Tab-separated table of C-alpha atoms in Angstrom:
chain	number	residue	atom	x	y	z
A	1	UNK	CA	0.000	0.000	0.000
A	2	UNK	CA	1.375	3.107	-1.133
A	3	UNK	CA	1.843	6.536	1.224
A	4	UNK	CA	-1.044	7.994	-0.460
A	5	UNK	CA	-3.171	5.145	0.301
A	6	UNK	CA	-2.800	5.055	3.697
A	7	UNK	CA	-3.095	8.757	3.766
A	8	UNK	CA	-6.612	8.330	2.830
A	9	UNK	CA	-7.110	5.747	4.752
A	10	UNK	CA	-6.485	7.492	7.824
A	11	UNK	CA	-8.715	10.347	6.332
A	12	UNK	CA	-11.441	8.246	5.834
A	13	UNK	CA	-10.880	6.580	9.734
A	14	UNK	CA	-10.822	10.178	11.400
A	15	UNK	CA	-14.180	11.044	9.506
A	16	UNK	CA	-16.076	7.648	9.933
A	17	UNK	CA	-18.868	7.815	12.466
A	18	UNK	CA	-19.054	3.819	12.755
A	19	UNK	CA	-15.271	2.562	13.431
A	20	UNK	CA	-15.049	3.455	16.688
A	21	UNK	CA	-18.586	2.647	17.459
A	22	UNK	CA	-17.882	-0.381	16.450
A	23	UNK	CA	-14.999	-1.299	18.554
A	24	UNK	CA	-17.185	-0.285	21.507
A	25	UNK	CA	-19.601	-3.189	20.168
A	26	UNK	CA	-17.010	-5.767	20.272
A	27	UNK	CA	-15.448	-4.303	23.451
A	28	UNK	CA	-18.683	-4.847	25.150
A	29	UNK	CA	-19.010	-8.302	24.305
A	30	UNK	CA	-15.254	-9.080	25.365
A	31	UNK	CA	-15.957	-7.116	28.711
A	32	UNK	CA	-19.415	-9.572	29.187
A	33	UNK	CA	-17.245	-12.716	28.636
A	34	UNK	CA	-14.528	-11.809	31.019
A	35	UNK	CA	-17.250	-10.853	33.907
A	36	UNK	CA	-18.781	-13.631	33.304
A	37	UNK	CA	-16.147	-15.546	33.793
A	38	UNK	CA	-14.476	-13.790	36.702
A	39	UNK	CA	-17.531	-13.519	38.769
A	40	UNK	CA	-18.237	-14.374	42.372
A	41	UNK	CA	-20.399	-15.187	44.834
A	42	UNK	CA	-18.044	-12.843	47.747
A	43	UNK	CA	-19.606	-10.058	46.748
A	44	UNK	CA	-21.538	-8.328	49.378
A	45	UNK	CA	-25.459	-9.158	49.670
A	46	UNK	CA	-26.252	-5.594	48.613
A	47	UNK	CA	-25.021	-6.690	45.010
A	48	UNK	CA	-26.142	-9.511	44.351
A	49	UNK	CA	-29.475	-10.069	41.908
A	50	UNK	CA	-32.135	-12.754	41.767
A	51	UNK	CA	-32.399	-14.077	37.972
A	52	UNK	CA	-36.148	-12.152	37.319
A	53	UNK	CA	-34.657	-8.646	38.577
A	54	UNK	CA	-31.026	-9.389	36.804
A	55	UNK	CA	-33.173	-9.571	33.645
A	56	UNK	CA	-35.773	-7.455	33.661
A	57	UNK	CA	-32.254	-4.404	35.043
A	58	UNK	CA	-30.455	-6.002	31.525
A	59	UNK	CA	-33.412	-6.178	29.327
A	60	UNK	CA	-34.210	-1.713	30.453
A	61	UNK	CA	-30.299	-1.505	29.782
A	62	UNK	CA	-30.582	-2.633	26.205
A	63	UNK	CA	-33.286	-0.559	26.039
A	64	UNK	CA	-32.361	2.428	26.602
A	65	UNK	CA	-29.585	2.443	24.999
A	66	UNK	CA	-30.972	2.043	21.642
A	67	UNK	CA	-33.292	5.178	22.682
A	68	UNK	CA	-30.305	6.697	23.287
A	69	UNK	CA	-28.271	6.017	20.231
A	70	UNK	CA	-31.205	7.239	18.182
A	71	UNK	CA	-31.266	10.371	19.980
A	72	UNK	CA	-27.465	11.083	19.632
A	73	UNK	CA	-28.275	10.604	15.812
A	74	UNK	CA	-31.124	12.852	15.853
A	75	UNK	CA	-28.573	15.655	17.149
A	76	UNK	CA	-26.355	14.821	14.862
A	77	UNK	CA	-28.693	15.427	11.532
A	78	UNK	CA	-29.568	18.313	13.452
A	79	UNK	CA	-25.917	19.564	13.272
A	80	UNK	CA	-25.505	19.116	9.983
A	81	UNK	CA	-28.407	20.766	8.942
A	82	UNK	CA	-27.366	23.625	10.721
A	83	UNK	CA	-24.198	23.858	9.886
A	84	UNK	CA	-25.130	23.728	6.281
A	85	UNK	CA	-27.677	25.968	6.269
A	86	UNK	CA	-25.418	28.888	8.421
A	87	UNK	CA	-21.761	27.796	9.163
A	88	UNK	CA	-20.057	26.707	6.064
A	89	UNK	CA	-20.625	22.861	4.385
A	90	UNK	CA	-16.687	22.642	4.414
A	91	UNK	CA	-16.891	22.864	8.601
A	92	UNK	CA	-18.515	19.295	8.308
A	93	UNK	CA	-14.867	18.128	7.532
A	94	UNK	CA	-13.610	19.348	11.043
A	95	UNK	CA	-17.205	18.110	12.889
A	96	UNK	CA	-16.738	14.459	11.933
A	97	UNK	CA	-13.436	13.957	13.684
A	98	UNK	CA	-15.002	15.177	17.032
A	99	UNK	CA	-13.721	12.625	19.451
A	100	UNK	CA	-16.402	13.083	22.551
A	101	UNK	CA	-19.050	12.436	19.880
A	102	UNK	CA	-16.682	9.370	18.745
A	103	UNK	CA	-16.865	8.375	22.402
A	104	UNK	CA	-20.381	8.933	23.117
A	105	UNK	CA	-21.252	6.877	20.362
A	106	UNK	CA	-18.489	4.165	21.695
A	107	UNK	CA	-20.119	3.545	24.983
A	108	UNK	CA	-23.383	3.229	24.114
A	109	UNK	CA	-22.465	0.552	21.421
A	110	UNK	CA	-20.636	-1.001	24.288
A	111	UNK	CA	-23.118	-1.064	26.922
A	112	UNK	CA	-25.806	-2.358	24.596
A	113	UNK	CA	-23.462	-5.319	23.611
A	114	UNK	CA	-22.280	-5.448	27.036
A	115	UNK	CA	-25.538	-6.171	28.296
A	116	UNK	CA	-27.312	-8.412	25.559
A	117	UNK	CA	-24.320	-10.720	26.125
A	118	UNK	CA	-24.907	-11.139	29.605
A	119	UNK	CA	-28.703	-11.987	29.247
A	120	UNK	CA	-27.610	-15.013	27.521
A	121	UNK	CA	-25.994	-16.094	30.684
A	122	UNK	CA	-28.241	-15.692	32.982
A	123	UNK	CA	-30.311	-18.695	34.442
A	124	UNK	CA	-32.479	-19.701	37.293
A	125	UNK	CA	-29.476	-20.559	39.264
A	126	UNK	CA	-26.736	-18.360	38.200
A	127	UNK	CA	-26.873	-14.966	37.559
A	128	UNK	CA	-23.541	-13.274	36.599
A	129	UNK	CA	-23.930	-10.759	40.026
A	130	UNK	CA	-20.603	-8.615	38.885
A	131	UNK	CA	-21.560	-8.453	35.058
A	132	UNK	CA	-25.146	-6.317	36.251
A	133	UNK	CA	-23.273	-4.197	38.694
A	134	UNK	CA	-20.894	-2.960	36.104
A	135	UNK	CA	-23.949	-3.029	33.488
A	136	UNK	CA	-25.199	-0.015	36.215
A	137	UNK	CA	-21.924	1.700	36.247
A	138	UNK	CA	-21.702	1.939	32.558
A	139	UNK	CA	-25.620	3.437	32.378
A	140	UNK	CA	-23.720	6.000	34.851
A	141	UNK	CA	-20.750	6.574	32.796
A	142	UNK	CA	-23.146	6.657	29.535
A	143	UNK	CA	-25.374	9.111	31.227
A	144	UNK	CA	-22.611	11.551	32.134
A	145	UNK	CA	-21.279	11.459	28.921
A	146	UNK	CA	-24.362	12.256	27.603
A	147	UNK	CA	-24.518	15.287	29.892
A	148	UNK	CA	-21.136	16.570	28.917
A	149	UNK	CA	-21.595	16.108	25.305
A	150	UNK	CA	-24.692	18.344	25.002
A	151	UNK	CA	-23.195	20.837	27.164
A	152	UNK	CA	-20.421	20.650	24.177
A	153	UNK	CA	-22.553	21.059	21.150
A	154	UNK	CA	-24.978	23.475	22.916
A	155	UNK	CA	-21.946	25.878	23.882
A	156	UNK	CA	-19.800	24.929	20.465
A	157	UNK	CA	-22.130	25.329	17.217
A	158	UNK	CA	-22.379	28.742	18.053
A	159	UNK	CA	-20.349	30.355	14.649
A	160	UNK	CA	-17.938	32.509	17.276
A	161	UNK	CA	-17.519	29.306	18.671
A	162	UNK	CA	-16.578	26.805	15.688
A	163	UNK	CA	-14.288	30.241	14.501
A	164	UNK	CA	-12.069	30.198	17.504
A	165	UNK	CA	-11.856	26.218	16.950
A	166	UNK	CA	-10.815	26.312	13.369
A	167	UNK	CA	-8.827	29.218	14.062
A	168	UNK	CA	-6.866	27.575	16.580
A	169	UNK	CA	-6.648	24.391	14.136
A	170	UNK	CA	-5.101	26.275	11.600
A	171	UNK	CA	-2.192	27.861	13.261
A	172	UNK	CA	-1.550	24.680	14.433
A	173	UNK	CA	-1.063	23.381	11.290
A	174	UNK	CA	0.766	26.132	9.887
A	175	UNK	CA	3.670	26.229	12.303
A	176	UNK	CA	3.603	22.507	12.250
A	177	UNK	CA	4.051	22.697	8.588
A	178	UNK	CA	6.267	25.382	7.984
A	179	UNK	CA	8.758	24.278	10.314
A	180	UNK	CA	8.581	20.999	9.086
A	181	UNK	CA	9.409	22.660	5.425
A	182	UNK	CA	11.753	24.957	6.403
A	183	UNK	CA	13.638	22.314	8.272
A	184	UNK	CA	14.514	20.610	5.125
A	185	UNK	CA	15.527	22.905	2.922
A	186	UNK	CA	19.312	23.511	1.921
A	187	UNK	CA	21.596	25.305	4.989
A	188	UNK	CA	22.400	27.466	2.033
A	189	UNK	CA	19.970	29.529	1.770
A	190	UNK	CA	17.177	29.252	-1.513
A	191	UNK	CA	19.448	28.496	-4.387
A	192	UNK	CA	17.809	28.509	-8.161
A	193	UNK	CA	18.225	24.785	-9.103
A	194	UNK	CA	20.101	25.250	-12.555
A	195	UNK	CA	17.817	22.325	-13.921
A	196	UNK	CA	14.963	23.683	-13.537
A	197	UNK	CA	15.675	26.385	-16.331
A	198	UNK	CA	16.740	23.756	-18.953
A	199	UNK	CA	13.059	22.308	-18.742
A	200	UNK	CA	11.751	19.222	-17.780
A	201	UNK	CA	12.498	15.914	-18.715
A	202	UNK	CA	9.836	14.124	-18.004
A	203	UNK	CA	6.336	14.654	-16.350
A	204	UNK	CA	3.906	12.759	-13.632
A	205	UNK	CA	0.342	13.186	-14.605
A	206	UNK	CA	-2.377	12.259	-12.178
A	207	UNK	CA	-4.365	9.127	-12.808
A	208	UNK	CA	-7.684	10.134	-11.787
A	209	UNK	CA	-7.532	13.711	-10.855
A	210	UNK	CA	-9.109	15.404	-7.506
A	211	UNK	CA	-7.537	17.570	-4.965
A	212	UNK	CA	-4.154	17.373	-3.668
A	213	UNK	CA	-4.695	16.576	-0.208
A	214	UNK	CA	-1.151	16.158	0.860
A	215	UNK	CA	2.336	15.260	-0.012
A	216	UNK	CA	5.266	13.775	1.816
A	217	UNK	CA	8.129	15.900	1.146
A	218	UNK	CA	10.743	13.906	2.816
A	219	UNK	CA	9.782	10.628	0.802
A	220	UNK	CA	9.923	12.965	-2.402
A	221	UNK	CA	13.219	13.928	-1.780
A	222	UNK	CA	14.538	11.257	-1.079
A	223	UNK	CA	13.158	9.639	-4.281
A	224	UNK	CA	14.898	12.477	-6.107
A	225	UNK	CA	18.299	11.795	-4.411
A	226	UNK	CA	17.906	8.391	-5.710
A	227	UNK	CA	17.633	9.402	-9.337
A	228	UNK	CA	19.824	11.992	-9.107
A	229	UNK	CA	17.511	14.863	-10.433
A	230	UNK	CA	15.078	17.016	-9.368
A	231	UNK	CA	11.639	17.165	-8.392
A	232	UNK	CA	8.976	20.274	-9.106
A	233	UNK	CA	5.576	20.040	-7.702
A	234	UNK	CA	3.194	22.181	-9.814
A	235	UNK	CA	0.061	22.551	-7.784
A	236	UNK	CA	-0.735	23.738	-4.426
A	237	UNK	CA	-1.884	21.403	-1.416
A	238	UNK	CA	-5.671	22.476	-2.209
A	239	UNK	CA	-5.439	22.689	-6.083
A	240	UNK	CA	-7.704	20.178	-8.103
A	241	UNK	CA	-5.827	18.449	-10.171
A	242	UNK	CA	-8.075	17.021	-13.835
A	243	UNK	CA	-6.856	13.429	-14.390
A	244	UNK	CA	-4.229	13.472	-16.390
A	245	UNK	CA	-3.354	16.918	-15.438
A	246	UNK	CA	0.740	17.377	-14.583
A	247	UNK	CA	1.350	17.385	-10.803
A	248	UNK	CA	5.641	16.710	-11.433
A	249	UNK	CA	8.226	17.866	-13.225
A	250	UNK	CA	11.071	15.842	-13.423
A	251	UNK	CA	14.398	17.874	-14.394
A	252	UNK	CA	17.965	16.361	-14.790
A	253	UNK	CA	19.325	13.172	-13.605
A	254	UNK	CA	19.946	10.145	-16.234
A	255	UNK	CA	16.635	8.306	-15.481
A	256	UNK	CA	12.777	9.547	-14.450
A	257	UNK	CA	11.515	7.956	-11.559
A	258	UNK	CA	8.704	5.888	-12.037
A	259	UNK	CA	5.383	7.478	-12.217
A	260	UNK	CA	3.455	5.581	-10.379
A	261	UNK	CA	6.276	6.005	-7.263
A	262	UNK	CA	6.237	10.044	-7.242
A	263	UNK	CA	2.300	9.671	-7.572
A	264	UNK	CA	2.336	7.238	-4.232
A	265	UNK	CA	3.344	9.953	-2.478
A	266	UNK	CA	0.517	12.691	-3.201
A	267	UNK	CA	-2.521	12.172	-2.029
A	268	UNK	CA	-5.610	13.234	-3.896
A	269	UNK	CA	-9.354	12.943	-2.717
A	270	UNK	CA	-12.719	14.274	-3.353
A	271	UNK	CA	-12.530	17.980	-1.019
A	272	UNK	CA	-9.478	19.658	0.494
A	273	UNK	CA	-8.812	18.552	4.445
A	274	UNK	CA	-6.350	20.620	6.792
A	275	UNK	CA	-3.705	18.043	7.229
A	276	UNK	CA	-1.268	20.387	5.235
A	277	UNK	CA	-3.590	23.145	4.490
A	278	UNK	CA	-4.215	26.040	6.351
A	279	UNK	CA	-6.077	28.275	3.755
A	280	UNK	CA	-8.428	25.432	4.368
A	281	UNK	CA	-9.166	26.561	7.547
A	282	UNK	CA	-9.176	30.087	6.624
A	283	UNK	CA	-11.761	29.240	3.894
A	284	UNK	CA	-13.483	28.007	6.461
A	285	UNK	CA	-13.358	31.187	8.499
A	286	UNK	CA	-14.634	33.381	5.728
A	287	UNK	CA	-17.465	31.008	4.371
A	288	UNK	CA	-19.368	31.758	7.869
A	289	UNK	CA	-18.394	35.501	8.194
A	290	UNK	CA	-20.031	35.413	4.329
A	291	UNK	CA	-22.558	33.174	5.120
A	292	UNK	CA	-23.593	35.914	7.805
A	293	UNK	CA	-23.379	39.056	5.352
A	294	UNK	CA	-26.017	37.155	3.395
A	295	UNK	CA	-29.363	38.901	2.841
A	296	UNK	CA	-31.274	35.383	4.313
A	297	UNK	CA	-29.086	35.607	7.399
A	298	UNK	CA	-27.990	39.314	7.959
A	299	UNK	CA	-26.277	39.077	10.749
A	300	UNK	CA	-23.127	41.530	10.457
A	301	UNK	CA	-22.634	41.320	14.358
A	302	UNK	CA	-21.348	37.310	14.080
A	303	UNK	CA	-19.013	38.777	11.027
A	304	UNK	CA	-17.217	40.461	13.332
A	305	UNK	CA	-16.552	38.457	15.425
A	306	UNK	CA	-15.277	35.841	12.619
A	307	UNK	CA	-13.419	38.516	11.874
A	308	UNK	CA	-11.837	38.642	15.474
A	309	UNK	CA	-10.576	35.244	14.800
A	310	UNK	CA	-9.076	36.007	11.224
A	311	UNK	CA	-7.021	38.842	12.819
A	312	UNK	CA	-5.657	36.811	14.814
A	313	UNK	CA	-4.783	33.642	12.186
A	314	UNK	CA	-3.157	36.503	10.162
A	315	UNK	CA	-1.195	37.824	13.062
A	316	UNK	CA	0.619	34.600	13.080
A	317	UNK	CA	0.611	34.349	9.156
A	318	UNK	CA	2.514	37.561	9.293
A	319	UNK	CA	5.458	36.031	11.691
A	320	UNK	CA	5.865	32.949	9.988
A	321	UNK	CA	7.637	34.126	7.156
A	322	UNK	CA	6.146	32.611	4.057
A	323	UNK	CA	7.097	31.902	0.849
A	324	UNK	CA	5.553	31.064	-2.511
A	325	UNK	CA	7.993	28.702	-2.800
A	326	UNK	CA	10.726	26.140	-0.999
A	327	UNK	CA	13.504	24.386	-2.454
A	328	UNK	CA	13.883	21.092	-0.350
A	329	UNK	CA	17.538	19.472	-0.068
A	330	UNK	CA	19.056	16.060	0.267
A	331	UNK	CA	21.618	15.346	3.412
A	332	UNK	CA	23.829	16.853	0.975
A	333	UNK	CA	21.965	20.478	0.650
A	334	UNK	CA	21.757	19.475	-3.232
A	335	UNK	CA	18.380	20.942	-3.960
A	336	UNK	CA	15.860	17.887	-4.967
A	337	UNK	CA	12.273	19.098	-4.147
A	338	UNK	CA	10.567	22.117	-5.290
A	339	UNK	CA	7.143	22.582	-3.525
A	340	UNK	CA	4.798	25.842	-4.240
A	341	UNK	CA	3.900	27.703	-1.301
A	342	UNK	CA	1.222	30.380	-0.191
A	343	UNK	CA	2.619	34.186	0.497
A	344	UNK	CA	1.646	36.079	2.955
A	345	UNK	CA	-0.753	38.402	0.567
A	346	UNK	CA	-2.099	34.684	-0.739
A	347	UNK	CA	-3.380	34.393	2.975
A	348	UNK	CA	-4.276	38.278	3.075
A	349	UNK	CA	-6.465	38.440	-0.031
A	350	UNK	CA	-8.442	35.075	0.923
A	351	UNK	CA	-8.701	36.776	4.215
A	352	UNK	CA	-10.206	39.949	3.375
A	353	UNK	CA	-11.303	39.832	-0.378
A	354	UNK	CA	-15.206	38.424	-0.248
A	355	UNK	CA	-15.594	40.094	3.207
A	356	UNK	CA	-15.126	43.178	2.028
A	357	UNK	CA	-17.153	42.380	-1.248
A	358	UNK	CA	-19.850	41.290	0.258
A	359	UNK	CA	-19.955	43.467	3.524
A	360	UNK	CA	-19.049	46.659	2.222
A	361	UNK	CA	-22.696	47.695	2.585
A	362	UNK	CA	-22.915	47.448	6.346
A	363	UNK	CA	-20.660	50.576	8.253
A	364	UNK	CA	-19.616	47.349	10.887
A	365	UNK	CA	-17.971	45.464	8.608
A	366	UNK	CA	-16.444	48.561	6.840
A	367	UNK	CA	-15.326	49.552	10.441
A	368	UNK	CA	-13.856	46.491	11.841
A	369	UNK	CA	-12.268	45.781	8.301
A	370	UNK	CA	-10.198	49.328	8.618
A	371	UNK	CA	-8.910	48.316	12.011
A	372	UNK	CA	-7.786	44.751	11.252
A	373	UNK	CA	-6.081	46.101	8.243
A	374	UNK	CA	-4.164	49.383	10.378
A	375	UNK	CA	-3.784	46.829	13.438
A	376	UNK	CA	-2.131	44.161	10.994
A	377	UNK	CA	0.532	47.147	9.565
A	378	UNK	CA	1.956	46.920	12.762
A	379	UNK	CA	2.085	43.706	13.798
A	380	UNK	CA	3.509	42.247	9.943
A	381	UNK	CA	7.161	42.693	8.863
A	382	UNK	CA	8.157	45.795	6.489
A	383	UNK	CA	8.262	43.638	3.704
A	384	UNK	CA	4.578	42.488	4.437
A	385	UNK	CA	3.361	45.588	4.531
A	386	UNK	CA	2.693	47.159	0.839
A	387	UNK	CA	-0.069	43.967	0.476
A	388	UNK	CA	-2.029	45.885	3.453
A	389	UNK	CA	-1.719	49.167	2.417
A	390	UNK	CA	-3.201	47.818	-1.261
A	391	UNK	CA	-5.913	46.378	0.940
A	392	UNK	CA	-6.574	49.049	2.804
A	393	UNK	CA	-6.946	51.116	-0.302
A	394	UNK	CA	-9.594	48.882	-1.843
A	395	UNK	CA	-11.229	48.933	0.788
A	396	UNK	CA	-11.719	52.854	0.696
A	397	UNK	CA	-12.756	52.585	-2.821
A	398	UNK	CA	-15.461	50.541	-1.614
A	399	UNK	CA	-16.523	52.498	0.798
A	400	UNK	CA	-17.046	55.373	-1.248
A	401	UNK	CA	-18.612	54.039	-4.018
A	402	UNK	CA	-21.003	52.649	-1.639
A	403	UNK	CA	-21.561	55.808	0.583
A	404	UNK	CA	-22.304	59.076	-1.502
A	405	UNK	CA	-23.042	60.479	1.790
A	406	UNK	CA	-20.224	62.744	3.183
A	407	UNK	CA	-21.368	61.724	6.891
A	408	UNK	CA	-21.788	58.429	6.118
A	409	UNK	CA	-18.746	57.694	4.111
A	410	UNK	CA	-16.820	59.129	7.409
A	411	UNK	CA	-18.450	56.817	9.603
A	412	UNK	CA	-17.631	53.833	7.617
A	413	UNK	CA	-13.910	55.030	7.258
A	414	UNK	CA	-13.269	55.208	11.075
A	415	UNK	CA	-11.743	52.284	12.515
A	416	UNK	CA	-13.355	50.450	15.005
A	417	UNK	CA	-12.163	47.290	16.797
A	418	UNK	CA	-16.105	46.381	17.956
A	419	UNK	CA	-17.508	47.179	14.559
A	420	UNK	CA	-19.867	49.656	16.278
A	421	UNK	CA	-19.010	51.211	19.944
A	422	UNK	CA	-15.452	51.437	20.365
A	423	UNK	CA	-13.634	54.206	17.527
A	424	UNK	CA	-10.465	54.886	17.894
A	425	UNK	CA	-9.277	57.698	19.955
A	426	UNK	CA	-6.485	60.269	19.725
């Protein structure tokens, strides 16, 4: 199985509703065999069950927690409906690996299995005493997980809530990743390979075409060490590749490596994931701050506070000193990867572009825009900087094409933190 196959493979584990579920159902049924077989008649008389009330606790058990599995699903359609219809579809990516819901699920798969296998065992003259008391404990455990996860998702699907998640998933990834990048390239700085102007040799198509997912840059390289030539990725983690479409260049060295090899090591799917994309999760971001400027939803106030969240994604953006490119070297520092990376205006103008399209009309947008923007000239390097003042500038040319109004135009030009209620003072 290639790198890319158990890439997806992982994806498709972290996203599956019924794996772990399912070990819960076979852990419950391993757990009823090893009471049963363990049990004892020491324990005190307090515990111990006749065979009609062993039952009839075992058979309410089973029960319930089939009522209760259907209810957890019931929340479940309910999230996705909602986040759908006013977060952003691509947030149903990041829902699906939620562990405590994973768990929830887990025990009450468990417990039901738990306790069907121990009704088999029970008969007029043995009644497997320890297997009901822990049948009870697990009811309490299910219960109070029960408790806990509604207390989640009540608290969590609020949009400010799932922004501060995503936002915080993101800058994990990108420091993750960048250092991770910038670890392997060449001690000697960013040298031009001279290959790569002599054209390539040879090019890696996709087979079936979809998104790049991910790549693994070390195996890359040191594929390209091996053939003695150089490797240029020509898409973006994120890009959608149309089968056949070239995702390689191959420059140099006296054999190509075999297609099917470099291809191993990219994985493509169906929709981007945030392994090794952060713009993912900055799409993310600015799907439910536009989902909120939308006439049906109008709700400005929850763009702002989206917009709290993007600030501070692009604060760390700004320090981690992107390129829109890295040049990855062997133990040798002989450059033998090329990978394309996003900029720091890349990141800006996904950040701000559709917000400001689509929310130029309301002065709180217009507002809280203008003191992101000033806030992020002096947070960014000097070298960072010319991409904000070009965004602040388009952002006054929207304003006054949308506000003819002399008073107006002035309000929506003042920068304000809050949107509304807290202008900057001299």
């Amino acid at each position: 199985m290639s790198w890319a196959s158990r890439f997806r493979l992982l994806q498709y584990t972290k996203a599956s509703l019924w794996i772990v579920p399912l070990l819960g159902l076979l852990l419950g049924v391993l757990l009823a065999e090893w009471a049963v077989s363990v049990d004892t008649t020491g324990l005190p008389a307090g515990w111990r069950y006749s065979a009609s009330t062993a039952s009839g606790v075992l058979t309410a058990i089973v029960g319930a927690m089939i009522a209760l599995l259907g209810f957890v699903v019931t929340i479940g359609v309910l999230v996705v409906q909602q986040a759908t219809g006013t977060l952003s579809p691509r947030y149903m990516r990041l829902w699906y690996r939620d562990r405590l819901q994973k768990a929830v699920l887990a025990t009450f798969t468990g417990t039901f299995s738990f306790s069907f296998a121990l009704l088999r065992t029970i008969e007029s003259d043995s009644v497997p005493d320890l297997g009901v008391s822990l049948a009870g404990a697990a009811v309490s455990v299910s219960l109070l997980l029960l408790l806990v996860y509604l207390n989640r998702f009540t608290h969590n699907l609020r949009p400010v809530a799932i922004a501060e998640l995503v936002g915080r998933l993101g800058e994990t990834v990108l420091v993750r990743g960048e250092a991770a990048v910038l670890g392997a390239a060449p001690r000697a700085g960013e040298p031009v390979p001279p290959a790569e102007g002599s054209g390539p040799v040879a090019y890696v198509r996709s087979e079936r075409g979809g998104v790049i997912q991910a790549l693994h840059a070390g195996r890359l390289t040191a594929l390209a060490a091996r053939h003695d030539c150089l490797l240029v990725v020509t898409r973006l983690v994120g890009d959608y590749v149309p089968p056949g479409g070239v995702v390689v260049e191959v420059h140099g060295g006296s054999s190509a490596p075999v297609p099917g090899r470099v291809t191993g090591l990219i994985a493509f799917g169906s929709e981007r994931t945030i392994e090794q994309d952060p713009a993912f999760a900055l799409r993310v971001l600015v799907d439910i701050a536009i989902r909120a400027l939308s006439p049906a939803v109008n709700d400005p106030t929850t763009a702002v506070q989206v917009l709290n969240h993007i600030q501070a994604f692009l604060h760390t953006i700004g320090r981690a000193g992107l390129r829109d490119r890295y040049v990855l070297g062997d133990r040798h520092g002989i450059p033998r990867l090329v990978v394309r990376g996003r900029d720091w205006e890349d990141y800006l103008q996904l950040a701000v572009t559709e917000i400001r399209e689509y929310g130029t009309p309301s002065l709180q947008i217009c507002r809280r825009l203008g003191a992101l923007l000033e806030t992020l000239l002096s947070a960014v390097p000097a070298a960072s900087r010319p991409a904000v003042d070009t965004e602040l500038a388009l952002l006054r040319e929207s304003v006054d094409r949308e506000y003819t109004d002399p008073a107006r135009r002035t309000l929506a030009r003042t920068p304000d933190p809050q949107g509304i209620g807290a202008r900057r003072r001299a």
